[in-house]
Coordinates of C-alpha atoms in Angstrom, one line a residue:
M1 CA -150.6 85.1 -30.1
S2 CA -152.6 87.8 -31.9
N3 CA -155.8 89.4 -30.6
S4 CA -157.8 87.9 -33.4
K5 CA -157.3 84.3 -32.2
G6 CA -158.4 82.4 -29.2
T7 CA -160.4 84.0 -26.4
T8 CA -160.4 87.8 -26.1
P9 CA -162.2 89.9 -23.6
E10 CA -164.8 90.6 -26.2
S11 CA -165.4 87.1 -27.4
S12 CA -164.9 85.0 -24.2
T13 CA -167.8 83.4 -22.4
D14 CA -168.3 83.6 -18.6
D15 CA -166.8 80.1 -18.3
D16 CA -163.6 81.3 -19.9
R17 CA -163.3 84.5 -17.8
Y18 CA -161.5 84.6 -14.5
A19 CA -160.4 87.2 -12.0
V20 CA -157.2 85.3 -11.3
A21 CA -155.4 82.7 -13.4
V22 CA -152.4 80.9 -11.9
V23 CA -150.0 79.2 -14.3
G24 CA -148.2 76.3 -12.4
G25 CA -149.5 73.8 -10.0
G26 CA -146.8 73.6 -7.3
P27 CA -147.1 74.7 -3.7
A28 CA -146.6 78.4 -4.5
G29 CA -149.2 78.5 -7.3
L30 CA -151.8 76.4 -5.5
T31 CA -151.5 78.5 -2.3
T32 CA -152.0 81.7 -4.3
A33 CA -155.1 80.2 -5.9
L34 CA -156.4 79.0 -2.6
Y35 CA -156.2 82.5 -1.1
A36 CA -157.8 84.0 -4.2
A37 CA -160.7 81.5 -4.3
R38 CA -161.4 81.8 -0.6
L39 CA -161.4 85.6 -0.8
G40 CA -164.1 85.4 -3.4
H41 CA -162.4 85.7 -6.8
K42 CA -163.1 83.4 -9.7
T43 CA -159.9 81.5 -10.0
V44 CA -158.3 78.9 -12.3
V45 CA -155.0 77.0 -12.1
F46 CA -153.4 75.7 -15.3
D47 CA -151.0 72.9 -14.5
R48 CA -149.1 70.9 -17.0
G49 CA -148.2 68.3 -14.4
G50 CA -144.8 67.2 -13.1
G51 CA -142.6 69.7 -11.4
R52 CA -140.1 69.4 -8.5
A53 CA -142.7 69.0 -5.8
A54 CA -144.5 66.2 -7.7
M55 CA -141.2 64.2 -7.8
M56 CA -140.7 64.2 -4.0
Q57 CA -140.7 60.7 -2.4
D58 CA -141.3 62.2 1.0
T59 CA -142.3 65.7 2.3
H60 CA -139.9 67.4 4.6
N61 CA -140.0 70.6 6.6
V62 CA -143.7 71.2 6.2
I63 CA -145.3 71.5 9.7
G64 CA -148.4 69.4 10.1
T65 CA -147.6 67.2 7.1
P66 CA -146.3 63.7 7.8
E67 CA -143.0 63.0 6.1
S68 CA -144.5 59.8 4.7
V69 CA -146.6 62.0 2.4
S70 CA -145.3 62.0 -1.2
G71 CA -145.2 65.1 -3.3
A72 CA -147.9 63.7 -5.6
D73 CA -150.2 63.1 -2.6
F74 CA -149.4 66.5 -1.1
L75 CA -150.3 68.3 -4.4
S76 CA -153.4 66.2 -4.9
T77 CA -154.8 67.2 -1.5
A78 CA -154.1 70.8 -2.3
V79 CA -156.1 70.5 -5.6
D80 CA -159.0 69.0 -3.7
Q81 CA -159.0 71.9 -1.3
L82 CA -159.0 74.4 -4.2
R83 CA -161.9 72.7 -5.9
S84 CA -163.9 72.7 -2.7
Y85 CA -163.9 76.5 -2.8
G86 CA -165.0 76.6 -6.4
A87 CA -161.7 77.1 -8.2
D88 CA -161.1 75.5 -11.5
Y89 CA -158.1 73.2 -12.0
R90 CA -157.2 72.6 -15.6
R91 CA -154.5 70.1 -16.6
E92 CA -153.3 72.2 -19.5
F93 CA -150.0 73.7 -20.7
V94 CA -150.1 77.5 -21.2
T95 CA -148.5 78.2 -24.6
G96 CA -148.8 81.9 -24.6
I97 CA -150.1 85.0 -22.7
E98 CA -150.9 88.4 -24.2
R99 CA -152.0 91.6 -22.6
V100 CA -155.3 92.7 -24.1
D101 CA -156.5 96.1 -22.7
D102 CA -156.8 95.6 -18.9
S103 CA -156.8 91.8 -19.0
F104 CA -154.6 88.9 -20.1
A105 CA -155.6 86.4 -22.8
L106 CA -154.1 82.9 -22.2
E107 CA -153.8 80.2 -24.9
T108 CA -153.3 76.6 -23.8
T109 CA -152.8 73.2 -25.3
D110 CA -156.6 72.6 -24.9
G111 CA -158.3 75.9 -24.9
S112 CA -158.0 79.5 -23.8
A113 CA -159.1 81.9 -21.1
V114 CA -159.1 85.6 -20.1
A115 CA -158.1 86.8 -16.6
E116 CA -157.8 90.1 -14.9
R117 CA -154.7 89.0 -13.0
V118 CA -152.1 86.3 -13.9
V119 CA -149.7 84.6 -11.5
L120 CA -146.7 82.8 -12.9
A121 CA -145.6 79.8 -10.8
T122 CA -143.7 77.9 -13.4
G123 CA -140.6 77.2 -11.3
F124 CA -137.3 75.9 -12.7
T125 CA -135.9 72.6 -14.0
D126 CA -132.8 71.1 -12.3
E127 CA -130.0 70.3 -14.7
R128 CA -129.4 66.6 -14.5
P129 CA -125.9 65.1 -14.9
E130 CA -125.3 62.4 -17.4
P131 CA -126.2 58.8 -16.5
P132 CA -125.6 56.4 -14.9
L133 CA -127.3 57.9 -11.9
P134 CA -129.0 56.8 -8.7
R135 CA -132.8 56.9 -8.5
T136 CA -134.1 60.4 -7.8
G137 CA -135.2 60.6 -4.2
R138 CA -133.5 57.3 -3.4
G139 CA -129.9 58.5 -3.5
L140 CA -130.0 61.4 -6.0
H141 CA -131.2 64.6 -4.5
Y142 CA -131.2 68.3 -5.5
C143 CA -132.3 70.2 -2.3
L144 CA -129.7 70.5 0.4
H145 CA -131.9 72.1 3.0
C146 CA -134.7 69.5 2.4
D147 CA -132.6 66.4 2.5
A148 CA -129.3 67.0 4.3
Y149 CA -130.8 65.7 7.5
M150 CA -131.3 62.3 5.9
F151 CA -127.6 61.8 5.6
V152 CA -126.4 62.6 9.1
G153 CA -123.4 60.4 9.8
E154 CA -123.6 58.7 6.3
S155 CA -121.3 58.6 3.3
V156 CA -122.3 61.4 1.0
Y157 CA -121.3 62.6 -2.5
V158 CA -121.8 65.9 -4.3
M159 CA -121.7 65.8 -8.1
G160 CA -120.5 68.9 -9.9
H161 CA -117.5 71.1 -10.7
S162 CA -118.9 74.5 -10.0
E163 CA -118.6 77.0 -7.1
S164 CA -122.0 75.8 -5.8
A165 CA -120.9 72.1 -5.9
A166 CA -117.8 72.9 -4.0
H167 CA -119.6 74.9 -1.3
V168 CA -122.4 72.3 -0.9
A169 CA -119.7 69.7 -0.3
M170 CA -118.2 71.8 2.4
I171 CA -121.6 72.5 3.9
M172 CA -122.4 68.8 4.1
L173 CA -119.6 68.6 6.7
N174 CA -122.1 70.0 9.1
F175 CA -123.9 66.7 8.8
T176 CA -121.3 64.1 8.2
D177 CA -117.5 63.7 8.1
D178 CA -117.5 61.5 5.0
V179 CA -118.0 63.7 1.9
D180 CA -116.8 63.2 -1.6
L181 CA -116.9 65.7 -4.4
L182 CA -117.4 63.9 -7.8
L183 CA -116.0 65.8 -10.8
R184 CA -117.0 63.0 -13.2
G185 CA -114.1 63.8 -15.5
D186 CA -114.8 67.5 -15.7
E187 CA -112.3 70.2 -14.8
P188 CA -113.2 72.3 -11.8
T189 CA -114.6 75.8 -12.6
W190 CA -114.5 77.1 -9.0
S191 CA -112.3 80.0 -8.0
D192 CA -108.8 79.9 -6.6
E193 CA -110.2 81.1 -3.3
T194 CA -112.7 78.2 -3.3
A195 CA -109.9 75.8 -4.1
T196 CA -108.0 77.0 -1.1
L197 CA -111.1 76.5 1.0
L198 CA -111.5 72.9 -0.2
E199 CA -107.9 72.2 0.7
G200 CA -108.7 73.2 4.2
H201 CA -111.7 71.0 4.5
P202 CA -111.8 67.2 4.6
V203 CA -113.6 66.8 1.3
D204 CA -112.2 64.0 -1.0
I205 CA -112.2 65.1 -4.7
V206 CA -112.8 62.3 -7.1
H207 CA -111.9 63.0 -10.7
E208 CA -113.0 59.8 -12.4
D209 CA -116.4 59.5 -14.0
V210 CA -119.2 57.3 -12.7
T211 CA -119.6 54.1 -14.7
G212 CA -122.2 52.2 -12.6
V213 CA -124.7 52.3 -9.8
R214 CA -125.4 49.7 -7.1
N215 CA -128.8 49.8 -5.4
G216 CA -130.1 47.9 -2.4
D217 CA -133.2 45.8 -2.4
D218 CA -135.2 48.8 -1.2
G219 CA -134.1 50.8 -4.2
W220 CA -131.8 53.1 -2.2
L221 CA -128.3 53.8 -3.4
E222 CA -125.5 51.6 -1.9
A223 CA -122.4 52.4 -4.0
L224 CA -121.1 54.0 -7.2
E225 CA -118.6 52.4 -9.6
F226 CA -115.9 54.6 -11.2
A227 CA -113.9 54.5 -14.4
D228 CA -110.7 53.5 -12.5
E229 CA -112.7 50.3 -11.4
T230 CA -112.9 51.5 -7.8
V231 CA -116.2 51.3 -5.9
R232 CA -117.2 53.8 -3.3
E233 CA -120.1 53.3 -0.9
Y234 CA -122.7 56.1 -0.4
R235 CA -126.1 56.5 1.2
G236 CA -126.9 59.3 -1.2
G237 CA -125.9 62.8 -2.4
F238 CA -126.6 65.9 -4.4
A239 CA -126.3 66.9 -8.0
M240 CA -125.2 70.5 -8.5
Y241 CA -125.4 71.4 -12.2
G242 CA -127.5 74.5 -12.0
S243 CA -131.1 75.2 -13.0
E244 CA -133.1 76.4 -16.0
Y245 CA -135.8 78.9 -15.0
N246 CA -139.1 78.5 -16.9
N247 CA -139.3 82.3 -17.5
G248 CA -140.5 82.3 -21.1
L249 CA -144.0 83.5 -20.4
A250 CA -142.7 86.3 -18.1
A251 CA -140.2 87.4 -20.8
S252 CA -142.9 87.4 -23.5
L253 CA -144.9 89.8 -21.4
G254 CA -141.9 92.1 -20.8
A255 CA -141.4 91.4 -17.2
D256 CA -138.0 92.3 -15.8
L257 CA -135.7 89.3 -15.2
N258 CA -132.7 89.1 -12.9
D259 CA -129.2 88.1 -14.2
D260 CA -129.7 84.5 -13.0
G261 CA -133.0 84.1 -15.0
T262 CA -135.4 84.5 -12.0
V263 CA -138.3 87.0 -12.4
A264 CA -137.8 90.2 -10.5
V265 CA -140.6 90.7 -8.0
D266 CA -141.4 92.9 -5.0
D267 CA -142.2 91.7 -1.5
H268 CA -145.7 90.7 -2.6
G269 CA -144.8 88.9 -5.8
R270 CA -145.7 91.8 -8.2
T271 CA -143.6 92.0 -11.3
S272 CA -142.7 95.0 -13.4
V273 CA -145.9 94.3 -15.5
D274 CA -149.1 95.6 -14.0
G275 CA -151.4 92.8 -13.1
L276 CA -148.7 90.1 -13.4
S277 CA -147.3 88.3 -10.4
A278 CA -144.7 85.6 -10.0
V279 CA -144.2 83.2 -7.0
G280 CA -142.2 80.2 -5.9
D281 CA -139.0 78.8 -7.5
L282 CA -139.4 81.2 -10.5
T283 CA -138.4 84.1 -8.1
P284 CA -135.3 84.7 -6.0
G285 CA -135.0 83.1 -2.6
H286 CA -134.9 79.7 -1.0
N287 CA -136.5 76.9 -2.9
Q288 CA -138.5 75.5 -0.1
I289 CA -142.2 74.5 0.2
P290 CA -142.9 76.6 3.2
V291 CA -141.3 79.6 1.6
A292 CA -143.2 79.0 -1.6
M293 CA -146.5 78.7 0.3
G294 CA -145.7 82.0 2.1
Q295 CA -145.0 83.7 -1.2
G296 CA -148.3 82.4 -2.6
A297 CA -150.2 83.6 0.5
K298 CA -148.7 87.1 0.2
A299 CA -149.4 87.3 -3.5
G300 CA -153.0 86.1 -3.1
L301 CA -153.6 88.8 -0.5
A302 CA -152.1 91.5 -2.6
I303 CA -154.1 90.5 -5.6
H304 CA -157.3 90.5 -3.5
K305 CA -156.7 94.0 -2.2
G306 CA -156.2 95.2 -5.8
L307 CA -159.5 93.5 -7.0
R308 CA -161.9 94.0 -4.1
T309 CA -164.7 96.5 -4.5
F310 CA -164.8 97.9 -0.9
P311 CA -164.0 100.2 0.7
K312 CA -164.8 102.8 -2.0
S313 CA -162.4 105.7 -2.2
L314 CA -163.3 109.2 -1.3
A315 CA -163.3 110.1 -5.0
E316 CA -165.7 107.3 -5.8
L317 CA -168.0 108.2 -2.9
E318 CA -168.1 111.8 -4.1
A319 CA -168.9 110.7 -7.7
E320 CA -171.3 107.9 -6.9
G321 CA -172.7 108.7 -3.5
P322 CA -172.7 106.6 -0.3
V323 CA -172.8 102.8 -0.4
S324 CA -176.2 101.2 0.5
T325 CA -176.7 97.7 1.8
S326 CA -178.0 96.6 -1.6
D327 CA -174.8 97.8 -3.2
A328 CA -172.7 95.4 -1.2
P329 CA -173.1 92.0 -3.0
T330 CA -171.1 90.1 -0.4
M331 CA -169.9 86.6 -1.3
A332 CA -172.3 84.0 -2.5
A333 CA -173.1 81.2 -0.1
G334 CA -171.1 78.1 -0.9
P335 CA -167.8 77.7 -2.9
G336 CA -166.8 80.1 -5.6
T337 CA -168.2 83.3 -7.1
E338 CA -169.1 84.5 -10.5
T339 CA -166.8 87.6 -10.8
S340 CA -164.2 89.4 -8.9
E341 CA -166.7 92.2 -8.2
Q342 CA -168.3 89.8 -5.6
A343 CA -165.1 89.7 -3.6
S344 CA -165.1 90.0 0.1
T345 CA -163.4 92.8 1.8
G346 CA -161.2 90.6 4.0
D347 CA -158.8 92.0 6.6
D348 CA -156.3 94.8 6.2

């Protein structure tokens, strides 16, 4: 994107200008935006829709949230909260971001915007095995720590041929003694040491590919059919084929990436690019909603402390004189503010 196209700091209207722009509408991004909005910064979330959280049939491990709440309902409630504090929520896909002076110019599928700070919360995409497959969330799962509890004492499969697949299969023995590792016709790619570990654990390795799926009346998986015409009963299991990190925007801005494709950040979500943060599944760590929300909170607080006007520094006071009551704008009554300069001071 060139400076002559779209919205630039010089050509943008007040409606297009934000203190904080969050790209991604999952738990991490929405939490960051909530903190930024409540701390008085004009905030927008750009969300293309979908994502891992949106696909959840049930919400697990989130204190205060009933497990019957779906991912879609969980996110919808969060968006309502954001809007109640004056944040904008735009269902748009961000196609490009460019640094322009001290701001960022964002281009989307439906418009453009300028922001002083940008937070990337674009997550990753789970690599799906080839069909036939059980229904996602009804026998096909991707998060061990979210869903292992659902299969205590049940027959469980792990699909995959990698180191991670082998280790997840052995980890599942903490929850059930009936675990199969499904290679689906692929050759194992795990190490000799892992092969020795597998030999010492009661994990049944199934080499044949899956040819059919049997579901119950409730839609849950009941059994898988295999190429050798055998049928094995399962309550559910996990697909372990890796992830593709949605790091294109970060890379285009020159942010440092880790070897696995995650964006390198400090403890407050700050990247190697000044003014650019990253949170959630796009960064290293556990891919869990509470973890993502914690990262979002820390990033939001760090951004606030970088944008807020007060307290003035000693150098500013010496140059500009002491602050009077009229100099302190405070936050406007009601949701939202016009600019980041009206930010509250918050707590240290």
